[in-house]
Amino acid sequence: MTQRSQQTRQPQRAQREGWLRRIRSRVRLPRTRRGQRRVFQVAVLACVLALLPATWMNAAAASRIRTVEDVPAAPVAVVFGAGLWDGEPSPYLAHRLDAAARLYQRGTVRALLVTGDNSREDYDEPDAMRRYLVAHGVPADRIVSDYAGFDTWDSCSRAHRVFGVDRAVLVSQGFHIRRALALCGAAGIDAYGVGVDARHDVTWYYGGTREVFAAAKAAAEAAVRPDPRFLGPKEDGVSVALR
C-alpha cells in the first residue's frame, strides 16, 4: 500500500469511527436486568404484532386451498396477473393460465375472469392473458377481461362489485393464493383457491418474503374495504360469458 493511499484511508476510517461513536451514544441499552428484560419483552411483542396479519391471512385461507383436480366447481375462475415479458405472459403467469385452462377443460368452471394491469398503453396484462388462453383451447367468448386489476384487493373488489362475481375459484401461485383468498373473502366472494406449483427460484423466494410484508396491507384493506383505485360502472361480461 502506498503512502498516498494510506493518507487517503485514514480520514475515511476516522469518519466511520466518528459515526459509530455517535450511534453508540444515542442507542444506550439498559444496564439492569429488569431494563434488559423489558427491552426483550417489547421486542417479542413487536414481532408478534408484526406477524399477526400473516397469521390471520393463513388462518382465513388454510381450509380453502385445493388443486386443479379437487377444487369445488364454481361459475368463474379469477386469474390474477403476474407480469409480462416482452408483451407475453411471464413464466409464473403462464403457469396460472395453464391451470385456469385445465379448470375450464375439466368443466370445473364455465368462464374465466383475467384481471391485471393496463395502466399504460404499452402494458396490457389482460389481453396477453386472453391471447394465451385462446391459444390453449379456451373459447374467447368464455374469457372476460378486467383491465383495472392493479393489485389483489382491486381485483377482488372489482370482481364482486363490477362483474358481479359471488362464487369463484382463484388461481395464483402458492405464495400468493392465501392473500387472494383472504381479500376476496373480505370483498364478498365465496372462493376456493388453486395454488399453482412453481420452481423455487429467486422469484419464488422473493414472492414468499413479500407476502409477509403484504399481509399487513391486506389486513388493513380487509378491515376498511376501500374502493379500488378505479371502480367504474358495472359490467355484464361475466353474466354474458355464463349464458
XYZ file of C-alpha atoms in Angstrom:
243
model
C 0.000 0.000 0.000
C 1.443 3.401 -0.954
C 1.812 6.292 1.461
C -0.749 8.292 -0.514
C -3.403 5.538 -0.236
C -2.738 5.269 3.486
C -3.232 9.004 3.859
C -6.500 8.781 1.891
C -7.905 5.946 4.020
C -7.063 7.439 7.389
C -9.670 10.265 7.186
C -12.277 7.752 5.948
C -11.541 5.430 8.888
C -11.739 8.346 11.318
C -15.082 9.383 9.815
C -16.544 5.858 10.203
C -15.331 5.674 13.794
C -16.939 9.037 14.481
C -20.287 7.767 13.121
C -20.071 4.653 15.269
C -19.367 6.717 18.390
C -22.375 8.929 17.680
C -24.630 5.887 17.169
C -23.425 4.261 20.383
C -24.002 7.492 22.309
C -27.617 7.665 21.121
C -28.503 3.971 21.414
C -27.992 3.022 25.024
C -29.154 -0.395 26.119
C -30.347 -0.791 29.715
C -27.691 -1.962 32.128
C -30.005 -3.552 34.696
C -31.557 -6.992 34.248
C -35.010 -5.504 34.675
C -34.396 -2.998 31.897
C -32.933 -5.635 29.612
C -35.925 -7.893 30.288
C -38.286 -5.065 29.372
C -36.455 -4.423 26.103
C -36.674 -8.121 25.289
C -40.407 -8.184 26.050
C -41.021 -5.147 23.855
C -39.057 -6.765 21.018
C -41.060 -10.000 21.322
C -44.339 -8.058 21.365
C -43.305 -6.139 18.261
C -42.514 -9.399 16.451
C -45.873 -10.912 17.462
C -47.773 -7.842 16.281
C -45.847 -7.831 13.008
C -46.778 -11.476 12.383
C -50.463 -11.165 13.325
C -51.613 -10.152 9.813
C -49.821 -13.129 8.248
C -51.344 -15.414 10.878
C -54.825 -14.067 10.118
C -54.232 -14.491 6.391
C -53.107 -18.099 6.709
C -55.945 -18.988 9.091
C -58.550 -17.447 6.789
C -57.335 -19.380 3.759
C -55.927 -22.660 5.058
C -59.033 -24.797 4.518
C -59.778 -23.371 1.048
C -56.605 -24.216 -0.860
C -57.047 -27.099 -3.278
C -55.632 -28.493 -6.502
C -56.999 -28.380 -10.038
C -58.239 -31.939 -9.528
C -60.191 -31.494 -6.281
C -61.271 -27.860 -6.111
C -65.081 -27.464 -5.878
C -66.862 -26.291 -9.011
C -67.738 -22.616 -9.373
C -69.114 -20.474 -12.179
C -65.920 -18.437 -12.658
C -62.181 -18.742 -12.230
C -60.375 -15.497 -11.388
C -56.806 -15.433 -12.707
C -54.512 -12.774 -11.281
C -51.864 -11.086 -13.408
C -48.190 -11.767 -12.718
C -46.211 -9.688 -15.172
C -45.315 -9.750 -18.862
C -42.058 -10.481 -20.636
C -41.844 -8.660 -23.975
C -45.619 -8.430 -24.084
C -46.210 -12.111 -23.338
C -47.121 -13.785 -20.018
C -44.162 -14.345 -17.714
C -43.457 -17.981 -16.797
C -45.260 -17.505 -13.472
C -48.311 -16.045 -15.209
C -48.228 -18.795 -17.849
C -48.415 -21.417 -15.072
C -51.517 -19.706 -13.682
C -53.113 -19.584 -17.118
C -52.319 -23.261 -17.759
C -54.095 -24.176 -14.522
C -57.074 -21.977 -15.433
C -57.320 -23.607 -18.867
C -57.352 -27.036 -17.216
C -60.130 -25.924 -14.869
C -62.209 -24.886 -17.874
C -61.458 -28.052 -19.829
C -62.413 -30.214 -16.820
C -65.743 -28.380 -16.521
C -64.891 -27.089 -13.035
C -65.577 -23.517 -14.187
C -67.588 -22.132 -17.091
C -65.886 -18.756 -17.526
C -62.556 -17.100 -16.761
C -62.039 -13.574 -15.439
C -58.498 -12.429 -16.178
C -57.542 -9.448 -14.055
C -54.377 -7.419 -14.402
C -52.673 -4.131 -15.080
C -53.391 -1.999 -18.136
C -52.456 1.341 -16.582
C -50.440 2.384 -19.629
C -50.859 1.860 -23.360
C -47.751 -0.287 -23.828
C -48.544 -2.708 -20.980
C -51.659 -4.872 -21.199
C -51.781 -7.936 -18.960
C -55.436 -8.919 -19.576
C -55.158 -9.009 -23.370
C -51.920 -11.019 -23.189
C -53.671 -13.440 -20.822
C -56.645 -13.695 -23.177
C -54.425 -14.479 -26.178
C -52.602 -17.179 -24.225
C -55.823 -18.836 -23.071
C -57.351 -18.801 -26.565
C -54.156 -20.367 -27.927
C -54.574 -23.101 -25.302
C -58.114 -24.017 -26.229
C -60.353 -21.715 -24.181
C -63.097 -20.089 -26.299
C -62.724 -16.321 -26.492
C -66.360 -15.765 -25.513
C -65.698 -17.510 -22.182
C -62.937 -15.072 -21.201
C -63.703 -11.753 -19.515
C -61.050 -9.063 -19.030
C -60.630 -6.724 -16.082
C -58.182 -4.030 -17.130
C -58.028 -2.315 -13.719
C -56.776 -5.154 -11.521
C -53.859 -3.061 -10.277
C -53.384 -5.115 -7.112
C -55.006 -8.057 -5.352
C -57.581 -6.010 -3.450
C -58.602 -4.104 -6.571
C -59.001 -7.385 -8.471
C -61.127 -8.958 -5.737
C -63.237 -5.874 -5.095
C -63.900 -5.254 -8.781
C -64.671 -8.929 -9.421
C -67.520 -8.658 -6.918
C -68.688 -5.061 -7.304
C -68.168 -4.527 -11.041
C -68.506 -8.013 -12.544
C -70.973 -9.489 -10.033
C -68.852 -12.498 -9.047
C -70.194 -14.111 -5.861
C -68.536 -17.548 -6.101
C -65.228 -18.353 -7.773
C -62.071 -20.394 -7.993
C -58.983 -18.213 -7.604
C -55.805 -19.118 -9.468
C -52.358 -17.955 -8.382
C -49.028 -19.247 -7.089
C -48.962 -20.908 -3.689
C -47.171 -17.995 -2.011
C -49.928 -15.551 -3.139
C -53.102 -17.621 -3.032
C -53.667 -17.160 0.719
C -53.737 -13.389 0.421
C -56.007 -13.624 -2.613
C -58.434 -15.873 -0.720
C -58.469 -13.651 2.366
C -59.065 -10.493 0.352
C -61.673 -11.961 -1.991
C -63.493 -13.323 1.060
C -63.468 -9.826 2.579
C -64.739 -8.446 -0.746
C -67.775 -10.742 -0.621
C -66.724 -13.681 -2.804
C -67.137 -17.276 -1.650
C -63.909 -18.640 -3.072
C -61.603 -21.613 -3.135
C -58.071 -21.288 -4.407
C -55.741 -23.304 -6.594
C -52.132 -22.771 -5.565
C -50.121 -23.355 -8.720
C -46.801 -25.125 -8.307
C -43.726 -23.176 -9.330
C -39.978 -23.741 -9.390
C -38.419 -22.464 -6.166
C -36.172 -19.899 -7.795
C -35.254 -16.350 -6.763
C -38.669 -15.061 -7.856
C -40.454 -17.636 -5.707
C -38.442 -16.772 -2.607
C -38.899 -13.065 -3.255
C -42.653 -13.580 -3.604
C -42.840 -15.557 -0.371
C -40.896 -12.915 1.533
C -43.003 -10.142 0.044
C -46.185 -11.804 1.277
C -45.101 -11.408 4.917
C -44.986 -7.635 4.444
C -48.031 -7.514 2.153
C -50.119 -9.229 4.848
C -50.285 -6.025 6.905
C -51.656 -4.068 3.934
C -54.102 -6.892 3.210
C -55.380 -6.884 6.798
C -55.972 -3.133 6.602
C -57.803 -3.491 3.280
C -59.972 -6.302 4.638
C -60.891 -4.187 7.664
C -61.508 -0.885 5.858
C -62.641 -2.273 2.475
C -61.664 0.787 0.437
C -62.836 1.462 -3.079
C -60.466 0.116 -5.709
C -58.227 2.630 -7.444
C -60.682 2.624 -10.349
C -64.190 1.341 -9.686
C -66.136 2.334 -12.771
C -69.610 1.163 -13.810
C -70.917 -2.374 -13.502
C -70.147 -4.686 -16.421
C -72.108 -7.700 -17.652
C -69.178 -9.567 -19.206
C -69.259 -12.448 -16.713
C -73.027 -12.949 -16.890
C -72.850 -12.941 -20.714
C -69.990 -15.475 -20.688
C -72.011 -17.778 -18.435
C -75.061 -17.913 -20.705
